[in-house]
Short mmCIF file of C-alpha atoms and ligand atoms in Angstrom, two decimals:
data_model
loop_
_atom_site.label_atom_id
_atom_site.label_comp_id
_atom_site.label_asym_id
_atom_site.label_seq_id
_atom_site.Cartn_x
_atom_site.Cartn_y
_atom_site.Cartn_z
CA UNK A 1173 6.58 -32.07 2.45
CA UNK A 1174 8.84 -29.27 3.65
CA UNK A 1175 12.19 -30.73 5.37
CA UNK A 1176 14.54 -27.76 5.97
CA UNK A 1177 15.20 -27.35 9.54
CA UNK A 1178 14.06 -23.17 10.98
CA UNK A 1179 14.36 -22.83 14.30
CA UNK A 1180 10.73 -22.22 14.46
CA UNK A 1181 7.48 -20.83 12.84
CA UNK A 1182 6.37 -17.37 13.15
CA UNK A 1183 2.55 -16.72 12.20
CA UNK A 1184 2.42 -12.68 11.80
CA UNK A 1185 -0.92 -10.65 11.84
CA UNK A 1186 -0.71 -7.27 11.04
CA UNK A 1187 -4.08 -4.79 11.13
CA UNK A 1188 -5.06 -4.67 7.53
CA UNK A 1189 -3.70 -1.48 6.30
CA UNK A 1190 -0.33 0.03 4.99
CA UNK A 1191 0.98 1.58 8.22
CA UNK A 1192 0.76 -1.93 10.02
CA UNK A 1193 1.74 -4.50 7.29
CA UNK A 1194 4.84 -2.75 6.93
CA UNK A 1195 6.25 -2.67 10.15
CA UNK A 1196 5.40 -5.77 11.05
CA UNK A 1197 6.41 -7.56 7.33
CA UNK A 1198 9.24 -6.07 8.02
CA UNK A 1199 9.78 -7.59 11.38
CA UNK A 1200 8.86 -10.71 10.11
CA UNK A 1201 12.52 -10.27 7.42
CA UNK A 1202 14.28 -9.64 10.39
CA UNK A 1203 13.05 -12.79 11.68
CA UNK A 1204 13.79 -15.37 8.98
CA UNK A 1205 17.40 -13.42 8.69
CA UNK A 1206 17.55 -14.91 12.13
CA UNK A 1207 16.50 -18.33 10.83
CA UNK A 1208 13.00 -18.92 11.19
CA UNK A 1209 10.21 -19.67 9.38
CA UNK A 1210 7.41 -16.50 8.87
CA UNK A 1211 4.07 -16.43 7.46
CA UNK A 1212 2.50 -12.97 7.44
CA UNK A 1213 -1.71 -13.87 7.27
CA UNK A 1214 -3.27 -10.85 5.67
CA UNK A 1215 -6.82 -10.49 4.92
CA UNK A 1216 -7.74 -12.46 1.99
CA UNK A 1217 -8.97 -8.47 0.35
CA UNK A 1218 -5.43 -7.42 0.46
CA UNK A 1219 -4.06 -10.39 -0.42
CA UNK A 1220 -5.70 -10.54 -3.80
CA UNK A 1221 -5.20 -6.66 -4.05
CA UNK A 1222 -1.43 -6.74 -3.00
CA UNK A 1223 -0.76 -10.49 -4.48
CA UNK A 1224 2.59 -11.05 -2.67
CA UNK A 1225 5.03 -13.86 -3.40
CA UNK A 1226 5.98 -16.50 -1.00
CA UNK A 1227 9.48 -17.49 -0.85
CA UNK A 1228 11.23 -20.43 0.90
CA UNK A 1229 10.88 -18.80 4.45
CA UNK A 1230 8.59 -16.16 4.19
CA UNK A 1231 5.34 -17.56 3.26
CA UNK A 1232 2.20 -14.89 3.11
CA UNK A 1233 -1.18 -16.24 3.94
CA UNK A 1234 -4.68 -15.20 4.87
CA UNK A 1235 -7.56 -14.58 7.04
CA UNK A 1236 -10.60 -13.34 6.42
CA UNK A 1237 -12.76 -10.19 7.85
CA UNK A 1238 -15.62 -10.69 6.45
CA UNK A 1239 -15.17 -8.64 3.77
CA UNK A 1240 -13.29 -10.40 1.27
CA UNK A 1241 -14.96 -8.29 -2.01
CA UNK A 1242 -13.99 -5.04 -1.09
CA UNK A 1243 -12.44 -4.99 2.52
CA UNK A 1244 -13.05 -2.18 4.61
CA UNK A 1245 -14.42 0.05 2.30
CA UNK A 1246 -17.15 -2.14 1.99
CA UNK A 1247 -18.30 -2.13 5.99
CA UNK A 1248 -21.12 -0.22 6.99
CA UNK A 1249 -19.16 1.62 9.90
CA UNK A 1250 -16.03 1.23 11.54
CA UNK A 1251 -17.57 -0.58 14.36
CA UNK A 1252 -19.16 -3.02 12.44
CA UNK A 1253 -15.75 -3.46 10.60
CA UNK A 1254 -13.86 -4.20 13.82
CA UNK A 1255 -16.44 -6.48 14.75
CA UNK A 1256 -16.80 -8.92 11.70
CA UNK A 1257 -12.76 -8.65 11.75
CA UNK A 1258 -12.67 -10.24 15.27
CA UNK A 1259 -15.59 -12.84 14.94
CA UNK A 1260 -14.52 -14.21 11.07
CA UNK A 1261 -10.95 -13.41 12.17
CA UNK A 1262 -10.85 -15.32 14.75
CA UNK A 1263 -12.30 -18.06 13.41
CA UNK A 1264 -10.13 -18.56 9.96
CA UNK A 1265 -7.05 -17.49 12.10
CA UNK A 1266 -7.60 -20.93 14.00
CA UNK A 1267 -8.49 -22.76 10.50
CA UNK A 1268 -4.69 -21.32 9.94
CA UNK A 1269 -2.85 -22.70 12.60
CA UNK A 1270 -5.16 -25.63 12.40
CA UNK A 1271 -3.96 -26.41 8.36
CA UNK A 1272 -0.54 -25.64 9.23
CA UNK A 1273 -0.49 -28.45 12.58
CA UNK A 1274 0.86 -31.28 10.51
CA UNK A 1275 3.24 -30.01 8.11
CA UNK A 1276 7.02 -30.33 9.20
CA UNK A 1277 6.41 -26.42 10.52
CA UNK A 1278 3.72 -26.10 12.72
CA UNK A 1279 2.81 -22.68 13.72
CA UNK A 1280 4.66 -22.27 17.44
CA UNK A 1281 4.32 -17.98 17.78
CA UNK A 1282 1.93 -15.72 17.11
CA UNK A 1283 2.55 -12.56 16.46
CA UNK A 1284 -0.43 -9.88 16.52
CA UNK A 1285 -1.06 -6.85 16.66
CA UNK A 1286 -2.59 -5.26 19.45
CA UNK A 1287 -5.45 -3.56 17.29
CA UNK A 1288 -6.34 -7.26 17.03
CA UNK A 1289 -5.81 -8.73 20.35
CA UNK A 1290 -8.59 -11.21 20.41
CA UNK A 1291 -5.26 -13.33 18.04
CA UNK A 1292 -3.75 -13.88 21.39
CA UNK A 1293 -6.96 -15.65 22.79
CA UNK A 1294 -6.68 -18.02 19.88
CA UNK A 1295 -2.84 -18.58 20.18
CA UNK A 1296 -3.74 -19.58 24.15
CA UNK A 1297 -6.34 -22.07 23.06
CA UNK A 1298 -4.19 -23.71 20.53
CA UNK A 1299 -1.27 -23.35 23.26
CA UNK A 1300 0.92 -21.36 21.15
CA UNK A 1301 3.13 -18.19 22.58
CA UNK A 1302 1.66 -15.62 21.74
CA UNK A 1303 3.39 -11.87 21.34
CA UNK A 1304 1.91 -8.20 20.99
CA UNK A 1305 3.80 -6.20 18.21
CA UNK A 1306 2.72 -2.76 18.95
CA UNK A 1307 3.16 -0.42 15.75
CA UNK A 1308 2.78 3.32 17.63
CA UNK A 1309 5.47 4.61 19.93
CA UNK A 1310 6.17 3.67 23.29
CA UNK A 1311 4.75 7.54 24.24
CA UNK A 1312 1.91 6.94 22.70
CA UNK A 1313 1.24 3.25 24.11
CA UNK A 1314 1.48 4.27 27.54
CA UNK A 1315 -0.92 6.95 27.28
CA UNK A 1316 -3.41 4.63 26.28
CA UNK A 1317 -2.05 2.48 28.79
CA UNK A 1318 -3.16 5.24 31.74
CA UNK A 1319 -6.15 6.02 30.10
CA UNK A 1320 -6.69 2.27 30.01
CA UNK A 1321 -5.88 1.84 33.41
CA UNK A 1322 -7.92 4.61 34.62
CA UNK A 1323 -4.67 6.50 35.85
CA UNK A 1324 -5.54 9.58 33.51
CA UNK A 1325 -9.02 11.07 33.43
CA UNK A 1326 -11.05 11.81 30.57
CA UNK A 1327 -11.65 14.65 29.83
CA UNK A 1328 -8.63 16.32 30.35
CA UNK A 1329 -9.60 19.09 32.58
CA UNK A 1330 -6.12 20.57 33.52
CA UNK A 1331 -3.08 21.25 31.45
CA UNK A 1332 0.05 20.72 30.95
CA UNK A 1333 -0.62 16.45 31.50
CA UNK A 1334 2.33 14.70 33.21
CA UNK A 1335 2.79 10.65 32.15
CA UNK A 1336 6.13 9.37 34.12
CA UNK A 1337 9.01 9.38 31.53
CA UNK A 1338 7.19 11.75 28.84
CA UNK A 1339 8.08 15.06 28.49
CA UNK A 1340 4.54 17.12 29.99
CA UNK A 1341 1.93 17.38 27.56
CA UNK A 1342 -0.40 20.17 26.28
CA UNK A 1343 -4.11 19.34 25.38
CA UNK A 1344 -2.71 19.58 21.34
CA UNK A 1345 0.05 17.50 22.29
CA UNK A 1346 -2.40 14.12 23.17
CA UNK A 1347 -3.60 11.75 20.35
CA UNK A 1348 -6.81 13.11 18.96
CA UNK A 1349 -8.82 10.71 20.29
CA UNK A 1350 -8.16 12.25 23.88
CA UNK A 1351 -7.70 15.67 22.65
CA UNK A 1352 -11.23 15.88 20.78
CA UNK A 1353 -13.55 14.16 22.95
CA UNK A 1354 -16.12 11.70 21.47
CA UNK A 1355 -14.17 11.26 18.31
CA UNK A 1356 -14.08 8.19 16.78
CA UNK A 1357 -15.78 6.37 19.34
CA UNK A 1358 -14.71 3.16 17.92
CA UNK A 1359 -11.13 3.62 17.16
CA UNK A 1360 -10.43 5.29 20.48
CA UNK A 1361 -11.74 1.85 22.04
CA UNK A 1362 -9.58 0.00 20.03
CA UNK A 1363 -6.29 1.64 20.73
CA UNK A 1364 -7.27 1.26 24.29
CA UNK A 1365 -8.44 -2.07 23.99
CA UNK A 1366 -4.52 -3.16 23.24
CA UNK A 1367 -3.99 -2.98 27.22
CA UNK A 1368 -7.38 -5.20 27.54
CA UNK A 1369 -4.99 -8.66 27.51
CA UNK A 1370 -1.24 -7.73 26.63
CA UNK A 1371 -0.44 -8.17 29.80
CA UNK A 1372 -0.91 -11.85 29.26
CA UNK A 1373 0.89 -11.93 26.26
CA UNK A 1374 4.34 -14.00 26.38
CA UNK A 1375 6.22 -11.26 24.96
CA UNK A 1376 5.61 -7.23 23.99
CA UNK A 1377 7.45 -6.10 20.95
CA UNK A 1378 7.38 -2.21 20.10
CA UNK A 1379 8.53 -0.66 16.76
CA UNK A 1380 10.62 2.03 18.03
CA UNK A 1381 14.54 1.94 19.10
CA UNK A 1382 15.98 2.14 22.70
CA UNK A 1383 17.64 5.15 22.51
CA UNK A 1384 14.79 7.02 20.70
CA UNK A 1385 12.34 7.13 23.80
CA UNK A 1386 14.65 5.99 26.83
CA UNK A 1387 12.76 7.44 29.67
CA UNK A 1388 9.69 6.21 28.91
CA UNK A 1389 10.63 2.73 27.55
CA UNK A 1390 11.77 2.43 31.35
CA UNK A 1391 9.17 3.96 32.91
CA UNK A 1392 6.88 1.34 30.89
CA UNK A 1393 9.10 -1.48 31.26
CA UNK A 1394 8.41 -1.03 35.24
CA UNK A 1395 4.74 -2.43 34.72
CA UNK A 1396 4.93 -4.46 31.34
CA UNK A 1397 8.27 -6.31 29.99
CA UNK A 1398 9.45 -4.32 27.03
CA UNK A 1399 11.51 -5.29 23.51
CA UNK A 1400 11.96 -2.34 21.40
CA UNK A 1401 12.70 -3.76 18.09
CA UNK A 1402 13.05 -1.24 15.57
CA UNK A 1403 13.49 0.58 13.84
CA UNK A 1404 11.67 -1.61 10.88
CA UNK A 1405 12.58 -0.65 7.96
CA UNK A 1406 14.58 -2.30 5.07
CA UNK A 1407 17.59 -3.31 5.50
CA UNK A 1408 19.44 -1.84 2.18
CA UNK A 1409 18.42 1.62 4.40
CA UNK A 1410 20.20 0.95 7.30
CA UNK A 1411 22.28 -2.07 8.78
CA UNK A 1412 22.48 -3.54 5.02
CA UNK A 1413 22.92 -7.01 6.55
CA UNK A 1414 19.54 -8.60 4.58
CA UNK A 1415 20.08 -9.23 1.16
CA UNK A 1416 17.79 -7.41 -1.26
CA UNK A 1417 15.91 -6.31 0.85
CA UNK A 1418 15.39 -2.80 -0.48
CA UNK A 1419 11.71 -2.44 -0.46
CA UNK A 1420 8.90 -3.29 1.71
CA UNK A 1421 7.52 -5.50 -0.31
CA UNK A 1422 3.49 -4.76 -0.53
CA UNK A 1423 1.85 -1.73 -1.51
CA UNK A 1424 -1.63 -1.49 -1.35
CA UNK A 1425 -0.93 1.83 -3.91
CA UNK A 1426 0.51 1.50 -7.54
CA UNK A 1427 3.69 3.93 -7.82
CA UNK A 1428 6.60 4.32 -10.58
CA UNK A 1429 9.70 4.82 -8.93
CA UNK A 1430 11.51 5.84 -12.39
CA UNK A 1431 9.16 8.62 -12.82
CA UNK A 1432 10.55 10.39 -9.15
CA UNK A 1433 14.36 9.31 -9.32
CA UNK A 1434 14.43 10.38 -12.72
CA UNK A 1435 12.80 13.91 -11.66
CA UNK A 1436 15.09 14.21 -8.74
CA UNK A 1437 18.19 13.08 -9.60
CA UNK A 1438 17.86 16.52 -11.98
CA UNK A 1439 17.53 18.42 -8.87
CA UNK A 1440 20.51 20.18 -6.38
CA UNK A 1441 20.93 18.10 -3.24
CA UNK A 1442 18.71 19.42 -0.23
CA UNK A 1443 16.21 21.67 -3.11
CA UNK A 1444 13.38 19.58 -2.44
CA UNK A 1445 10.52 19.28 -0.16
CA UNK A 1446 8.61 16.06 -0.14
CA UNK A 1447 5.05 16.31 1.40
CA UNK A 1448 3.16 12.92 1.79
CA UNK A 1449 -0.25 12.88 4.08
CA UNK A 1450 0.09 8.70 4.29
CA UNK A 1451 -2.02 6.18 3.26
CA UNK A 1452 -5.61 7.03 4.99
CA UNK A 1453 -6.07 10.69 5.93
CA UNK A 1454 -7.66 12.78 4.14
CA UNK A 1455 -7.63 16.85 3.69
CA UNK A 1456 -10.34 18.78 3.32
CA UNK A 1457 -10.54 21.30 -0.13
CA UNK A 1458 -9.36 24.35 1.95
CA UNK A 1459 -6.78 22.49 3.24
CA UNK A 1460 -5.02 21.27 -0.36
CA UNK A 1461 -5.93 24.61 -1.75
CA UNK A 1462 -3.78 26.72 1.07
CA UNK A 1463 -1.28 23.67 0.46
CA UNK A 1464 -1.25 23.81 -2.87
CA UNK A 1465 -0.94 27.81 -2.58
CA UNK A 1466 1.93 27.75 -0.37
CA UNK A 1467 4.16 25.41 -2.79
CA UNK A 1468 3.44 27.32 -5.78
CA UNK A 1469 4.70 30.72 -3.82
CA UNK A 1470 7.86 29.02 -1.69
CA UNK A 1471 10.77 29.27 -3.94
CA UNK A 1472 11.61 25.26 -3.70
CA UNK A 1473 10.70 22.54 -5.43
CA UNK A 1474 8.52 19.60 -4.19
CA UNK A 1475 7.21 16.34 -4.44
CA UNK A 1476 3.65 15.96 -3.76
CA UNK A 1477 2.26 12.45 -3.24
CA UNK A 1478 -1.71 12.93 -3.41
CA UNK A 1479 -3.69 9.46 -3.93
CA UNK A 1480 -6.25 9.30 -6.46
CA UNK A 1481 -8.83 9.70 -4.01
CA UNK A 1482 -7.68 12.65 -2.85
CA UNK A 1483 -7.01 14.33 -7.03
CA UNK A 1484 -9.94 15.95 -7.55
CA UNK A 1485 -9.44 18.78 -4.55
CA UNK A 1486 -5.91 19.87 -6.28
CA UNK A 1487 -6.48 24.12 -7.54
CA UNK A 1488 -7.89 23.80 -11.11
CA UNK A 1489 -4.75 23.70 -13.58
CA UNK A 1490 -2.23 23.11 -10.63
CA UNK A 1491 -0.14 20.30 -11.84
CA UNK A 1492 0.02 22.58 -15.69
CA UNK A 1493 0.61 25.88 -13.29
CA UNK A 1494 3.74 24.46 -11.75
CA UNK A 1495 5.24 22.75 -14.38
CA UNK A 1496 8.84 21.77 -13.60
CA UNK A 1497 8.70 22.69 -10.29
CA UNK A 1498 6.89 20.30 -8.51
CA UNK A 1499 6.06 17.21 -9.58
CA UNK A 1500 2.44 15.33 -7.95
CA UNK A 1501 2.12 11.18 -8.12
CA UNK A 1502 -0.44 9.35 -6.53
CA UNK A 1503 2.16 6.98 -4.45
CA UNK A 1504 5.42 6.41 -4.61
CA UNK A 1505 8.28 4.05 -2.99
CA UNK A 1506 8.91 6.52 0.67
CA UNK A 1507 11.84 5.62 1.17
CA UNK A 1508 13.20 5.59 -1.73
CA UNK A 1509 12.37 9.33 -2.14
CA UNK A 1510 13.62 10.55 1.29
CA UNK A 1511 16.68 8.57 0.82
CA UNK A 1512 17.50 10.54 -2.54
CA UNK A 1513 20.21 13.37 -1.70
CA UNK A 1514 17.69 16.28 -3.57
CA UNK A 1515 15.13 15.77 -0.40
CA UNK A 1516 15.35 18.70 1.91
CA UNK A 1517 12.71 18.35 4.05
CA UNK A 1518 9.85 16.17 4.65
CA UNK A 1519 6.10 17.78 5.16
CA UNK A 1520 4.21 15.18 6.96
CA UNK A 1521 1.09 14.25 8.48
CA UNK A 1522 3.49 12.69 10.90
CA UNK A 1523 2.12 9.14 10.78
CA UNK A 1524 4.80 6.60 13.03
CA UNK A 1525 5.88 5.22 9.98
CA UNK A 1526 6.65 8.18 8.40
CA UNK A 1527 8.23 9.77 11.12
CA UNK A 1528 10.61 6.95 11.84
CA UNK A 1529 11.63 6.36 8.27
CA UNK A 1530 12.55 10.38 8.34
CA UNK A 1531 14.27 9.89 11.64
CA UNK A 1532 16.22 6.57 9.91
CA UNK A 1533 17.19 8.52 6.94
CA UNK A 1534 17.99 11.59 8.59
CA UNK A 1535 15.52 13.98 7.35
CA UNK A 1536 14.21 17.15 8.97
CA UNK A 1537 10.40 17.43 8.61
CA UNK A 1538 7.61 20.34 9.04
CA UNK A 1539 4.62 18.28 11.01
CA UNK A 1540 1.01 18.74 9.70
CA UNK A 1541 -0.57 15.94 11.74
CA UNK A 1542 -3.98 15.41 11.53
CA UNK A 1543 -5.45 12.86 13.84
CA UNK A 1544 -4.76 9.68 16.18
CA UNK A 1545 -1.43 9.53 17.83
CA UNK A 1546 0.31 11.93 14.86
CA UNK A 1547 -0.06 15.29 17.10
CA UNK A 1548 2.11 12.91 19.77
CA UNK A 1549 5.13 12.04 17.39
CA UNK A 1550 4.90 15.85 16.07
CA UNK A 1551 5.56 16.90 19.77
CA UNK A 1552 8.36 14.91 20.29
CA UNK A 1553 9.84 15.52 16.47
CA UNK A 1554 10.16 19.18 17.18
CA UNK A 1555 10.43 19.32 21.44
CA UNK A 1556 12.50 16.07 22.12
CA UNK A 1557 14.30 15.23 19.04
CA UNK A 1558 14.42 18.47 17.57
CA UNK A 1559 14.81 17.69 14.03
CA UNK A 1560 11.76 19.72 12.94
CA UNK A 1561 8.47 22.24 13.28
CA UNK A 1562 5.09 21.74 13.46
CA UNK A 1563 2.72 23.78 11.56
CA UNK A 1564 0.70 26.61 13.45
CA UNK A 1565 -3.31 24.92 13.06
CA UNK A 1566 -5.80 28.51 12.73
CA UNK A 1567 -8.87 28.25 14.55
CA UNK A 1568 -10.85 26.76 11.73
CA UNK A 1569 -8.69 23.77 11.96
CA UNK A 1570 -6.68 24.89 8.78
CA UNK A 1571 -3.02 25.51 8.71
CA UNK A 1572 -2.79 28.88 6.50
CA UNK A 1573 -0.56 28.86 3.14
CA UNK A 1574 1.62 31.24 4.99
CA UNK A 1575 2.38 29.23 7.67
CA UNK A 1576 3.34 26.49 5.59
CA UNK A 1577 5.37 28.80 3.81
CA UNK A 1578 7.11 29.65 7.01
CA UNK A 1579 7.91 26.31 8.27
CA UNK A 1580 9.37 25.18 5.24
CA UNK A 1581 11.44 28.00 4.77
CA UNK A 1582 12.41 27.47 8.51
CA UNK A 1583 13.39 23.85 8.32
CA UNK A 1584 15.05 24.49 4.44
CA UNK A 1585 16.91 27.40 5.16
CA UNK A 1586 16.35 28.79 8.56
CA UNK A 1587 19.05 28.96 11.25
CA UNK A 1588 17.68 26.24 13.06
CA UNK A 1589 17.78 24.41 9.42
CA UNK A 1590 21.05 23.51 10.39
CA UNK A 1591 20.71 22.29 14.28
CA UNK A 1592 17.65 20.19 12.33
CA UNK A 1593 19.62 18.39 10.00
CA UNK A 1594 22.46 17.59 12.73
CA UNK A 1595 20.09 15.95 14.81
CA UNK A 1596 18.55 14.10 11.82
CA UNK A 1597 22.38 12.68 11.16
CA UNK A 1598 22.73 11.86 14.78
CA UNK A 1599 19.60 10.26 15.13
CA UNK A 1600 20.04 8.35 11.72
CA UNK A 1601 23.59 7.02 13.34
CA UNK A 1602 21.36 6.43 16.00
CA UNK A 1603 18.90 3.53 14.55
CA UNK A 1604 21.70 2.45 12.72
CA UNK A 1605 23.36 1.42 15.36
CA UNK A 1606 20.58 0.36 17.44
CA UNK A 1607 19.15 -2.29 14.54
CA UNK A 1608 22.97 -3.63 13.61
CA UNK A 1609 24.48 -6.29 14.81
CA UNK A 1610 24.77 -5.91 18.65
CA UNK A 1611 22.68 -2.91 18.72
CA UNK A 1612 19.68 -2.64 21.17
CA UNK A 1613 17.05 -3.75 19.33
CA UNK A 1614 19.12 -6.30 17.41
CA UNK A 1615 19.88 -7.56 20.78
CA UNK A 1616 16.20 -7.68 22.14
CA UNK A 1617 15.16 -9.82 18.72
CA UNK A 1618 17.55 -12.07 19.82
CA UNK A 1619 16.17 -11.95 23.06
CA UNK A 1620 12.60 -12.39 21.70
CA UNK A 1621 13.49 -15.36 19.69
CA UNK A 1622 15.86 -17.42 22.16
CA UNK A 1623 12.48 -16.50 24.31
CA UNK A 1624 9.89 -18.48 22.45
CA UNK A 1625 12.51 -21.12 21.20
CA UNK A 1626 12.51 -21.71 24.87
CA UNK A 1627 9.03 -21.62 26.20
N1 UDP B 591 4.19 5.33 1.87
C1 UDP B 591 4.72 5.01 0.65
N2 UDP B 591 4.47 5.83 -0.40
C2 UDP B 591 3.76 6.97 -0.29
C3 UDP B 591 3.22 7.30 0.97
C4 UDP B 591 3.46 6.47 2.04
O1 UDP B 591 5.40 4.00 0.51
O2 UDP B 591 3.58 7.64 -1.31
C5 UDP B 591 4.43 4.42 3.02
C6 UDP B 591 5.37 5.02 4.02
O3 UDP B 591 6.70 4.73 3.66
C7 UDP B 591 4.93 4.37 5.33
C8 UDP B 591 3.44 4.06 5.11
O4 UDP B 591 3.20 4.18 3.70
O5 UDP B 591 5.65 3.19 5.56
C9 UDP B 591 2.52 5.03 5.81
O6 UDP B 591 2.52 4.75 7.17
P1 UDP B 591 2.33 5.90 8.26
O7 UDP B 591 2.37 5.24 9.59
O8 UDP B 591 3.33 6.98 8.05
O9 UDP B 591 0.93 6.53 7.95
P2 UDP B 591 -0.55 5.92 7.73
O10 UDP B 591 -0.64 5.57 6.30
O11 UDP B 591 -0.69 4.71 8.63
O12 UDP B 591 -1.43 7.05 8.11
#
């Protein structure tokens, strides 16, 4: 039987797929470093796909969705998905807590997230304290929160949109799902559905910094009590205060970091643009091709990242064509890349994650967002943060090779280049500071913890 004394247990559920196991794995470091106990329950799919080892205080575990073969690939639509997740979810989530109730660490927080927020009904039953980890910025959250509330109107029949403590908001600006009505029908109710019971939750975590979003983080905090906590991102990146922790730990993708290091660290600092589209969108052939186009005629290097799934839409002979100038890998460690001093820029489809490990590393970025709440962050990369463009889309939804070729030269080498990359420094400082000892969202995960150690 376990004996060694944490302060308490932490059960962490993120929504099965790469953008929300690592924020909140990485919250769930952060909270052993402050001596608890965490288990992160993924589904038992990506467990066997990402087979993670345990150590002595961070323990991974599963649930189930129903789909333990294949995982969501293998549902017949996303609603049905959602739906066998909550019913089979909720269900071997209590069989969790339930095998963990008489070891010498019962389960005493849950932490879901909000995509999932039928976890907190089953922390309530068991009488556990339960907390919402929300893995989008706190913009983006409280637009769903007024559409939730009924305090914005859908459609959108008038432009610009004013949200207290957001900068106002063009039609382009909103996340797709408000933006392009009737997309996604199933999605869209899910990202609203995170309002459906958070405010019963014992505590809201959000993975963005103070000092990122202040306005709104008070304007939100006036109707729902707010901890920023990021941002969440190793350690070795940042603060440095976890040991070895230089990597996020699971990847649902195989990479070889040796093959990019080794390719970049033969390339002049700032000579390199990095484009990476995340783990789940997907271009259409036009869209690689004028991609593809615009690389091969810019005069800088580049690092492609295009998943296997994605291959087969590369120009015919591209990766021969370019030969030392760009190099293309199916994944590869993020961070690891945009912390290497040949990265210049960052072309991005401006997924949160992304776009806060840019902002933590101090990289300027051209935006090429393609759905959900990306268009948001790209607004407030380039209007409020300024450390970047966003890509002109034409009228058949494509962004042209010259455009492309514009923004990068722009953010590379333009005059504003420069103002980019200060305000990528300052805002680097910036999380720095805010996840370091005594920073603000060091200070609210103390907050959080003494909060639940209490209750
Ligand atoms: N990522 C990575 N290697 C890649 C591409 C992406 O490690 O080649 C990581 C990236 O660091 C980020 C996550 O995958 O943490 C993607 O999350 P994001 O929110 O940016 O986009 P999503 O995949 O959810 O669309």
């Amino acid at each position: 039987m376990e004996n060694k004394a944490y302060r308490g247990h932490v059960l962490v559920l993120p929504y099965p797929s790469q953008g929300h196991i690592n924020p909140l794995l990485q919250f769930s470091k952060r909270l052993v470093s402050k001596g608890l106990k965490a288990t992160l329950a993924t589904t038992l799919f990506i467990h066997n796909t990402m087979q993670p080892q345990s150590s002595s205080s961070l323990q991974f575990d599963t649930i189930s969705d129903g789909y333990d073969e294949g995982g969501f690939a293998q549902a017949e639509s996303i609603h049905t998905y959602l739906n066998h997740m909550e019913t089979i979810g909720s269900k071997t989530l209590a069989d969790l807590i339930i095998k963990n109730k008489n070891t010498a660490n019962p389960i005493d927080c849950i932490i879901y997230d909000p995509f999932l927020p039928w976890a907190l009904e089953v922390a309530k039953k068991f009488g556990i304290f339960g907390a919402a980890f929300f893995t989008q910025t706190c913009a983006v959250n409280f637009i769903y929160y007024h559409v939730h509330h009924g305090l914005l109107k859908l459609p959108i029949t008038s432009t610009p949109i004013s949200i207290p403590g957001l900068p106002v908001l063009e039609l382009e600006d909103m996340p797709s799902y408000i933006s392009v009505p009737g997309s996604y029908p199933a999605y869209f109710e899910m990202v609203l559905n995170q309002f459906s019971s958070s405010d019963k939750a014992d505590a809201v975590l959000v993975n963005t910094f103070y000092e990122l979003e202040p306005e709104v983080v008070d304007s939100m905090s006036k109707v729902c009590q707010l901890l920023p906590i990021g941002p969440t991102i190793p350690s070795f990146y940042l603060d440095k205060r976890l040991e070895n922790d230089n990597d996020y730990g699971l990847n649902l993708f195989v990479s070889d970091s040796s093959v990019c290091n080794n390719w970049l660290n033969t390339k002049p600092e700032g000579s390199v643009i990095y484009l990476s589209f995340g783990s789940m969108a997907s271009l259409n052939n036009k869209q690689m091709e004028e991609l593809a186009f615009a690389l091969k005629g810019s005069k800088f290097h580049f690092l492609w990242v295009v998943k296997a799934s994605e291959e087969a839409k590369l120009p015919e002979k591209f990766v021969e064509e370019i030969g030392n100038k760009g190099l293309v890998v199916q994944w590869c460690s993020q961070l690891e890349v945009l912390s290497n001093k040949a990265i210049g820029c960052f072309l991005t489809h401006c997924g949160w994650n992304s776009t806060l490990e840019a902002l933590s590393l101090g990289v300027p970025m051209v935006g090429v967002p393609q759905w959900t709440d990306q268009t948001t962050n790209a607004k407030y990369f380039r209007d409020v943060w300024k450390v970047g463009v966003r890509a002109k889309v034409c009228e058949n939804g494509i962004v042209e090779r010259e455009e492309i070729e514009f923004c990068i030269k722009e953010v590379m080498e333009g005059e504003r280049g420069k103002d980019f990359q200060k305000n990528a420094k300052k805002w680097r400082d910036l999380a720095i500071k805010a996840i370091s000892k005594g920073g603000s969202s060091d200070k609210n995960i103390d907050e959080f913890v003494s909060k639940f150690i209490n209750s």
